[in-house]
C-alpha positions as a Markdown table, in Angstrom:
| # | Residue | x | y | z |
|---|---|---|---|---|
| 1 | Unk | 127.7 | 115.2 | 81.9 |
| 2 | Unk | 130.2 | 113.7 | 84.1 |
| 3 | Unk | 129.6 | 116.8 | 86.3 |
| 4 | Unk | 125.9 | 115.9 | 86.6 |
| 5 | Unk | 126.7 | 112.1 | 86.9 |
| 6 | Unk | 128.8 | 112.7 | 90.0 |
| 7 | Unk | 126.3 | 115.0 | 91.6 |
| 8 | Unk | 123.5 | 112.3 | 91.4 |
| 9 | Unk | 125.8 | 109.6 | 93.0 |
| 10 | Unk | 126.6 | 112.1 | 95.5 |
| 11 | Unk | 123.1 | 112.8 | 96.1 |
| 12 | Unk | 122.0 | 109.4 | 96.3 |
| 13 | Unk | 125.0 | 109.1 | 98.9 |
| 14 | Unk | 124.1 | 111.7 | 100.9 |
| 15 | Unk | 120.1 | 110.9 | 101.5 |
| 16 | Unk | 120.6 | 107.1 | 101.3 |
| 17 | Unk | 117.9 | 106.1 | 104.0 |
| 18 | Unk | 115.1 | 108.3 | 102.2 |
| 19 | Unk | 116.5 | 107.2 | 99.2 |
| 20 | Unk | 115.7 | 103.1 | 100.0 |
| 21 | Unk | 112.5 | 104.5 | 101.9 |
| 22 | Unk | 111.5 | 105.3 | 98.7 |
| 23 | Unk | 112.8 | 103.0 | 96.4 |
| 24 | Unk | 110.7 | 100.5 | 98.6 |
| 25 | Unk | 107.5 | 103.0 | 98.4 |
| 26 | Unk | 107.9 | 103.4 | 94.9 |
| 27 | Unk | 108.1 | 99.5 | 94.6 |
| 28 | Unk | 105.1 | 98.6 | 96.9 |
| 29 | Unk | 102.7 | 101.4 | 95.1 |
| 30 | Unk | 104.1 | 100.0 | 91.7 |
| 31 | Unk | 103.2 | 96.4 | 92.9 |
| 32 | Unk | 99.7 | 97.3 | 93.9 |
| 33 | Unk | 99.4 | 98.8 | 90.3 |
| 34 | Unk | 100.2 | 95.8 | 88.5 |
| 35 | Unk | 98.0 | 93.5 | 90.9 |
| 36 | Unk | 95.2 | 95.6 | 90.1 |
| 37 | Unk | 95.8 | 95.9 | 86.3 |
| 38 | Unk | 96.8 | 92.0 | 86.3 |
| 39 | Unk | 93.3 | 91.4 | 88.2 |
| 40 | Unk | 91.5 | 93.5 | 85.1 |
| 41 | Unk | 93.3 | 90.9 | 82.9 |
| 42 | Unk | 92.3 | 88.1 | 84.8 |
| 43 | Unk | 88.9 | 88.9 | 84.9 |
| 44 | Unk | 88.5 | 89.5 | 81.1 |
| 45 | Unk | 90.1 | 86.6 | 80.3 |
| 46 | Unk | 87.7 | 84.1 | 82.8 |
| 47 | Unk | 84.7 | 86.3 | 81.6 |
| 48 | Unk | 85.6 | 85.1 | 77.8 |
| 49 | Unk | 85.8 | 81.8 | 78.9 |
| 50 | Unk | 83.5 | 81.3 | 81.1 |
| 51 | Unk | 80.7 | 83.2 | 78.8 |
| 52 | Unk | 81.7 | 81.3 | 75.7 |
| 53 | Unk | 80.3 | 78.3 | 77.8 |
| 54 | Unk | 77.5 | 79.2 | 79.5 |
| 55 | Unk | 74.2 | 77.5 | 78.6 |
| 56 | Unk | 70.7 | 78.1 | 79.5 |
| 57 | Unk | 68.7 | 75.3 | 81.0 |
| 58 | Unk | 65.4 | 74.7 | 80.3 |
| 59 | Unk | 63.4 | 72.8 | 82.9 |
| 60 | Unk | 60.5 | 70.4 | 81.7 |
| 61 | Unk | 57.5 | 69.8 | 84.0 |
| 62 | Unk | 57.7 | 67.0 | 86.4 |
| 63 | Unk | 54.8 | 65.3 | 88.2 |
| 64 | Unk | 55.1 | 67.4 | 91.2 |
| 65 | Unk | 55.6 | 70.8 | 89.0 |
| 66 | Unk | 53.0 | 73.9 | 89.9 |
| 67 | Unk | 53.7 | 76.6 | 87.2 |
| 68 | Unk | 51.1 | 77.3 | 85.6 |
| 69 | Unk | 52.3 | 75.6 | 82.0 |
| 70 | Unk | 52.7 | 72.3 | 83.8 |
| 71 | Unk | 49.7 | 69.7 | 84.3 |
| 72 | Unk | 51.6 | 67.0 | 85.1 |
| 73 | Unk | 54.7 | 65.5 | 83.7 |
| 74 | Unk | 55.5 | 67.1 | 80.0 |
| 75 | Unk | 54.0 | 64.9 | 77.2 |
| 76 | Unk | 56.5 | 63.4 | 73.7 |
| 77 | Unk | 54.2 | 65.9 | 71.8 |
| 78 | Unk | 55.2 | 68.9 | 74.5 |
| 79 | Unk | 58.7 | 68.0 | 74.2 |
| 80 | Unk | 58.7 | 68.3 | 70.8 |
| 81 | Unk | 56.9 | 71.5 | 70.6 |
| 82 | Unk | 59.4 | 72.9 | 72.6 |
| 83 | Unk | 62.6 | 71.0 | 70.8 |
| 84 | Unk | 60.2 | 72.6 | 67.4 |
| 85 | Unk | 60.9 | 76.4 | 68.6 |
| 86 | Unk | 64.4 | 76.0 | 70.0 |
| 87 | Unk | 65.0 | 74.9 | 66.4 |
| 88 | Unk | 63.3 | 78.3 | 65.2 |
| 89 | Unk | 65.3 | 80.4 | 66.8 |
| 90 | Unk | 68.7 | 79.5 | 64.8 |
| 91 | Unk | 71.1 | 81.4 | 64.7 |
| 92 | Unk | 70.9 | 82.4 | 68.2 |
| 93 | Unk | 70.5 | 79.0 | 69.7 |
| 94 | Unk | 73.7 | 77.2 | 68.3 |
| 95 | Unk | 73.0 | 74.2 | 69.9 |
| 96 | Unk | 70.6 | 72.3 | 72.2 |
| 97 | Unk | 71.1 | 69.0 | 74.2 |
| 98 | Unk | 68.4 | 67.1 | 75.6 |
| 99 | Unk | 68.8 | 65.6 | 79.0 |
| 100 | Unk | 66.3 | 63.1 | 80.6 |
| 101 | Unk | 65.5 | 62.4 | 84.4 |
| 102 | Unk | 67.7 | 59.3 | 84.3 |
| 103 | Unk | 70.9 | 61.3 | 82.8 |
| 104 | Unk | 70.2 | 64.0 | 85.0 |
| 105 | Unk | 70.5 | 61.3 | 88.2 |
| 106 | Unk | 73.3 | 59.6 | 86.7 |
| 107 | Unk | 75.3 | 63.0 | 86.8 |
| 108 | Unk | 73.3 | 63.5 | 89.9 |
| 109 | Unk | 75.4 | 60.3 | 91.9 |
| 110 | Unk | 78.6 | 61.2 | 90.0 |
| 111 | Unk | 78.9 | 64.6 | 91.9 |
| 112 | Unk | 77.7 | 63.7 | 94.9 |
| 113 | Unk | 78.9 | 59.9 | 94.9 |
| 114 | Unk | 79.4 | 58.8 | 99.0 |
| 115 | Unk | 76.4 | 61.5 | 100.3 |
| 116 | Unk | 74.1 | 60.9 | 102.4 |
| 117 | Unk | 71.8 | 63.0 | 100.1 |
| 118 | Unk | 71.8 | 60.5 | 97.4 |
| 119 | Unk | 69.3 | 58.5 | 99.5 |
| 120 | Unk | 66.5 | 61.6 | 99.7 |
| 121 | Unk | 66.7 | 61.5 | 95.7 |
| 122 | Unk | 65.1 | 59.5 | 93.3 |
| 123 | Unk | 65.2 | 60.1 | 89.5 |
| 124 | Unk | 61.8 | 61.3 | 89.4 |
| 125 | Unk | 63.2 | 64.6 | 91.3 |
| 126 | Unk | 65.2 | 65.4 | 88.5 |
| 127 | Unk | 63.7 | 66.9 | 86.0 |
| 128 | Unk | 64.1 | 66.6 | 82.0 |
| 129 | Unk | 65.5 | 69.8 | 80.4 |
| 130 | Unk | 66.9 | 71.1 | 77.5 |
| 131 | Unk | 70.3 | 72.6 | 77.8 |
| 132 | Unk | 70.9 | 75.2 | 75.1 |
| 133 | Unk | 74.5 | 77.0 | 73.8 |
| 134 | Unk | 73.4 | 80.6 | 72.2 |
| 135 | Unk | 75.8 | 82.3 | 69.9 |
| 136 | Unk | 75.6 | 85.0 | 72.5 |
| 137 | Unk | 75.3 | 84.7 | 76.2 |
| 138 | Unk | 73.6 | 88.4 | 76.1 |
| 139 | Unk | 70.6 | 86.6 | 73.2 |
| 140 | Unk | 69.2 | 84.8 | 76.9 |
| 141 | Unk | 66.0 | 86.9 | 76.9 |
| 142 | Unk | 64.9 | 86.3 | 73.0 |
| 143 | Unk | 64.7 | 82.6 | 74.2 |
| 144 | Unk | 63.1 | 83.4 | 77.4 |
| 145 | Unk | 60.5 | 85.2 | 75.9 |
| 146 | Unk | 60.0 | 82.6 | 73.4 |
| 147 | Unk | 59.3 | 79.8 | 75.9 |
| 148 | Unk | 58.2 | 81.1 | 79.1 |
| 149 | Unk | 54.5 | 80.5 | 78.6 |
| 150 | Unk | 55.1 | 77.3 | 76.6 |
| 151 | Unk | 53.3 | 74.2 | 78.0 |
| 152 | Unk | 55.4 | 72.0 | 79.3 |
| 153 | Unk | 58.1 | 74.5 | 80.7 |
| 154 | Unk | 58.7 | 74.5 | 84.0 |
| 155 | Unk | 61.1 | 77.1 | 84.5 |
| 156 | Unk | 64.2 | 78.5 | 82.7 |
| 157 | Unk | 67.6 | 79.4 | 84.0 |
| 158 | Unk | 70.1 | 81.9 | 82.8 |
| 159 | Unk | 73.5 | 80.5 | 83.8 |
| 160 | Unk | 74.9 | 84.2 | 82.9 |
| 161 | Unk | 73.2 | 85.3 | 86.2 |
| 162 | Unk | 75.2 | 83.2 | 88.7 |
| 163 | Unk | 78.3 | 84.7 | 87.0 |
| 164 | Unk | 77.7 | 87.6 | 86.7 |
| 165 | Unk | 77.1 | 88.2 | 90.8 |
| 166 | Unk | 80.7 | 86.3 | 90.7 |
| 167 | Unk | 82.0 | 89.1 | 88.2 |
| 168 | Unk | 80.4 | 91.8 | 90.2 |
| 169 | Unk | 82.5 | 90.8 | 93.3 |
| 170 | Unk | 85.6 | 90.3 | 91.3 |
| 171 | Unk | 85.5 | 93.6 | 90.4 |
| 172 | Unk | 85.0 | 95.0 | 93.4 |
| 173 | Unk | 88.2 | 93.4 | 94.6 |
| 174 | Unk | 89.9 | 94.8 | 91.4 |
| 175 | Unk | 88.4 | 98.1 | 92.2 |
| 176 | Unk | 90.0 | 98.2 | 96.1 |
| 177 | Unk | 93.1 | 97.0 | 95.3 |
| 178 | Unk | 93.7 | 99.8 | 92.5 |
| 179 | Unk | 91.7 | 102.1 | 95.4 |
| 180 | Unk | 95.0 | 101.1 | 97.6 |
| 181 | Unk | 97.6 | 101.5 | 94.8 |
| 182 | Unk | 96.0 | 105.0 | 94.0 |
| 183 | Unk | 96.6 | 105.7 | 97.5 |
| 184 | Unk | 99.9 | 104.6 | 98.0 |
| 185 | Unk | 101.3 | 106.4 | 95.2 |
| 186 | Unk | 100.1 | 109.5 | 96.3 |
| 187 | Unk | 101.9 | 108.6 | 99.5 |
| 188 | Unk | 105.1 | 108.2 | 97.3 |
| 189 | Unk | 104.4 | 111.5 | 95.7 |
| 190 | Unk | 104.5 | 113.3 | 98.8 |
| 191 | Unk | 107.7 | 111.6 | 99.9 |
| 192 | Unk | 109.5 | 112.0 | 96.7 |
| 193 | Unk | 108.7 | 115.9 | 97.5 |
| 194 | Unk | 109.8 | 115.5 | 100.6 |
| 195 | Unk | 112.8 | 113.9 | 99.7 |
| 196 | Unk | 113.5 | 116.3 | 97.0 |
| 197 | Unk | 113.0 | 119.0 | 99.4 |
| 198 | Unk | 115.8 | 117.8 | 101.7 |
| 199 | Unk | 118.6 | 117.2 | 99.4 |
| 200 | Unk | 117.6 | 121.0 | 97.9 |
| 201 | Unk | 117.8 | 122.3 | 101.5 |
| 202 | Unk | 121.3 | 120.5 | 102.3 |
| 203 | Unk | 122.6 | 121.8 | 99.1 |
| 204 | Unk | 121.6 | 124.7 | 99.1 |
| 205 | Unk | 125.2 | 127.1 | 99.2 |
| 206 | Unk | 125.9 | 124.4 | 96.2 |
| 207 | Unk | 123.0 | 125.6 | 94.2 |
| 208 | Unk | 123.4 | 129.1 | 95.3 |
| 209 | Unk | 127.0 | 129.7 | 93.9 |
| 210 | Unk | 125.6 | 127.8 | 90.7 |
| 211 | Unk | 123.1 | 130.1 | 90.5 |
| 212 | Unk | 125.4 | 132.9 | 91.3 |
| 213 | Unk | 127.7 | 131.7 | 88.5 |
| 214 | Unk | 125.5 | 131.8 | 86.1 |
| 215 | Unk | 123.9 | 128.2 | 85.8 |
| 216 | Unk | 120.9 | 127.4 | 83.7 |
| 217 | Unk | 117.7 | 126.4 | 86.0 |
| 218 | Unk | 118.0 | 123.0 | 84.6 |
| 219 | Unk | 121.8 | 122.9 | 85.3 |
| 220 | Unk | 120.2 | 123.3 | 88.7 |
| 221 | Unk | 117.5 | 121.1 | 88.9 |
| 222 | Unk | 118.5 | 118.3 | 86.7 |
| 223 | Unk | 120.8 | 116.4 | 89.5 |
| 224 | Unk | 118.2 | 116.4 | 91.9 |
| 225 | Unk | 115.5 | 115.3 | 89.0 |
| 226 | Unk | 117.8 | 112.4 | 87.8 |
| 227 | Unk | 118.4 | 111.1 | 91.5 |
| 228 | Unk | 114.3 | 110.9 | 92.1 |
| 229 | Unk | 114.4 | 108.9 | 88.9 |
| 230 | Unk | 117.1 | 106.5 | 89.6 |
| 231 | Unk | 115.6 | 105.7 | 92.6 |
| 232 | Unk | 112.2 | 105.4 | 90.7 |
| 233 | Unk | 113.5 | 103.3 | 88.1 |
| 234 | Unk | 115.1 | 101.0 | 91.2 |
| 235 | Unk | 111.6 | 100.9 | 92.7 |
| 236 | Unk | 110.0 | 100.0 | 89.2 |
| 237 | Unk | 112.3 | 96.8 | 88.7 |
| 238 | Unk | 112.0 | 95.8 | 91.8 |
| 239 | Unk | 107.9 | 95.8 | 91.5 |
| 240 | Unk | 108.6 | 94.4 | 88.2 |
| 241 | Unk | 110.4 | 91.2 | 90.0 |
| 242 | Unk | 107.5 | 90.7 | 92.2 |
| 243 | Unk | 104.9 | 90.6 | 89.4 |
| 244 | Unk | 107.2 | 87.9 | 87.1 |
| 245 | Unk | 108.0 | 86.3 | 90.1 |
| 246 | Unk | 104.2 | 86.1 | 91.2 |
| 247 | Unk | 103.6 | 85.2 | 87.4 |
| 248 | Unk | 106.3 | 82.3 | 87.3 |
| 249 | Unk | 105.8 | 80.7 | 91.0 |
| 250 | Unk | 102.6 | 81.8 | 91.8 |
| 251 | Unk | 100.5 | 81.0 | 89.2 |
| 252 | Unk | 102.3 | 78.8 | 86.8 |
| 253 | Unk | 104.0 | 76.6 | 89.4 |
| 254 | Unk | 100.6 | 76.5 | 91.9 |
| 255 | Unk | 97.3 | 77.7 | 90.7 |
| 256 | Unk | 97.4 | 76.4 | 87.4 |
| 257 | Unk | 98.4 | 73.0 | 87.8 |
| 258 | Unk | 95.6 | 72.7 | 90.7 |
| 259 | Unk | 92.7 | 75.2 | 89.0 |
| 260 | Unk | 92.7 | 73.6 | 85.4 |
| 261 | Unk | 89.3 | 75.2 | 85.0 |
| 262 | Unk | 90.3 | 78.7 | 85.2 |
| 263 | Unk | 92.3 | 80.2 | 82.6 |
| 264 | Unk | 95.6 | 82.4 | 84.4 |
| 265 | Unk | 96.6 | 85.5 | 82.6 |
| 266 | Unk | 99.2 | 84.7 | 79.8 |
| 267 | Unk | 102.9 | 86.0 | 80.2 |
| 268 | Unk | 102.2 | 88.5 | 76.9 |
| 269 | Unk | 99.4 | 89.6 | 79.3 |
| 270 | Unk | 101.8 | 90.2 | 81.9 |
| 271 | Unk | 104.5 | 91.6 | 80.1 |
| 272 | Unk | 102.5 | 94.4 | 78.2 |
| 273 | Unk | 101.8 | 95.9 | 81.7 |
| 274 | Unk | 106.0 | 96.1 | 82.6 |
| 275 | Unk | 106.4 | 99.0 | 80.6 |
| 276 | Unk | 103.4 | 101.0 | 82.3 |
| 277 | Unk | 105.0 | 100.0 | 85.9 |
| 278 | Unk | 108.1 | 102.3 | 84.7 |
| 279 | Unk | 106.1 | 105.0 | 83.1 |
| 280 | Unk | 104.2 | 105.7 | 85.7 |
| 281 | Unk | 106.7 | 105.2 | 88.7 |
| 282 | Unk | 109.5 | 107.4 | 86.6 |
| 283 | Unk | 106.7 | 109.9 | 85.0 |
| 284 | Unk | 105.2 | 110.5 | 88.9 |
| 285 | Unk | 108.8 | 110.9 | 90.2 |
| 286 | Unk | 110.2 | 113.4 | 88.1 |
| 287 | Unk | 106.9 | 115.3 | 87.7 |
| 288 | Unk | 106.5 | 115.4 | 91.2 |
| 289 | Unk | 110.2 | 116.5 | 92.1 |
| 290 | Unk | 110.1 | 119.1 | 89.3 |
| 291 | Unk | 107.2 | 120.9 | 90.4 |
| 292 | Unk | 109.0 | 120.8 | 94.4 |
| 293 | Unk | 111.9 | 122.2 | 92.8 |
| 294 | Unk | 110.5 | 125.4 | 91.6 |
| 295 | Unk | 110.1 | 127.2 | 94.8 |
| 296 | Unk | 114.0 | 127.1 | 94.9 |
| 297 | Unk | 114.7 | 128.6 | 91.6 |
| 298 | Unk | 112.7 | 131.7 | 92.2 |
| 299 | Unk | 115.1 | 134.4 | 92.2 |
């Protein structure tokens, strides 16, 4: 053992430069991973959220309104109607909130309080609606089709839409950054076989007489497997600081504070994915420098 010890700090002596190149390799492809698979956190954790509190809004007809259930503005015996079926369809609508022109245009002048657009609206271009919380975000078309040829309904509006285009690009993000991670651990595989390569061919009269001797293929290949994993296991912590420190000043000490309406990944979140940075940076490595080292233990 001590044998084997001092032949991988000799070897990591020896091939130092393409020993940090890819230390540094193994750590930026490792980082890459983790942002993707942190991403894929982040977005399931903003899609529970966020989908817990989406609502759909139900427009009433206004004067100006020209679908074809509107005649004018929406009657008390219309809005009841409709208020009569939302109540019909329990359990999937949880809960509905009725909103009149004047709340609408008093939210209205809240959000846009000092514009210049709050003198081109009047209350009457608000319209009344019905904002409803479904015990199901997916349950959107059941009320749909319970309501879209009601009189008095103007037009309804699935909030789960809008989001879901927001989703779609998030995930495409997700999807190139773990596209680029792919890519750059392939790029680490080939230089841990490259690297592996090298020390074999510098030591080769070493392995030879080892060989010669009578040593075990593993004898062999062991020293040169244990210094692609040292320098794999050095890569992994060091992607492993990046991600805690992204987690720690990055997110808890910025975003957060700032973007109280999204909800960060946790730290258990982060921390399950730790053990997969070493796995895959130390499983890679040695798989990758075992299979180089067979073409010099032929014979």
């Amino acid at each position: 053992m001590s044998f084997i010890t001092k032949e991988v700090g000799n070897g990591l002596r020896r091939n130092f430069t393409m020993t940090v190149a890819l230390i540094v390799s193994v750590a930026v492809s490792l980082s890459l991973v983790g942002a993707a698979l942190l991403m894929s956190a982040q977005v399931d954790r903003m899609k529970g959220y966020w989908y817990d509190k989406i609502e759909v809004s139900i427009f009433l007809c206004g004067k100006s309104s020209v679908a074809f259930t509107c005649t004018g503005t929406v009657t008390p015996s219309q809005r009841t109607n409709i208020e009569s079926i939302l109540g019909s369809l329990s359990p999937t609508v949880q809960d509905v909130f009725y909103e009149s022109s004047a709340d609408a245009y008093k939210q209205f002048k809240e959000q846009f309080a000092g514009s210049a657009i709050l003198a081109n609206i009047s209350p009457d271009a608000l319209p009344e609606s019905f904002r409803v919380k479904l015990d199901d975000p997916a349950n959107f078309e059941k009320v749909a089709s319970a309501l879209q040829s009601v009189q008095g309904v103007e037009s309804i509006q699935d909030q789960r839409k809008l989001l879901d285009r927001f989703f779609q690009i998030l995930r495409g993000l997700q999807t190139f950054a773990l596209a680029v991670a792919l890519a750059m651990l392939f790029v680490t595989i080939l230089l841990v076989m490259n690297t592996v390569r090298v020390a074999a061919f510098a030591r080769r009269r070493e392995t030879s007489i080892m060989r010669s001797v009578g040593a075990s293929n593993m004898a062999i290949r062991l020293p040169f497997i244990l210094e692609a994993a040292v320098a794999a296991i050095l890569g992994s912590t060091l992607a492993t600081a990046g991600i805690l420190a992204a987690k720690y000043w990055v997110i808890d000490a910025r975003l957060a504070p700032n973007l109280t309406f999204i909800p960060f990944v946790t730290w258990p979140e982060v921390l399950v994915i730790i053990p997969w940075l070493y796995l895959i940076g130390v499983g890679t490595t040695v798989l990758a420098s075992s299979i180089t080292l067979r073409r010099y233990l032929k014979g």
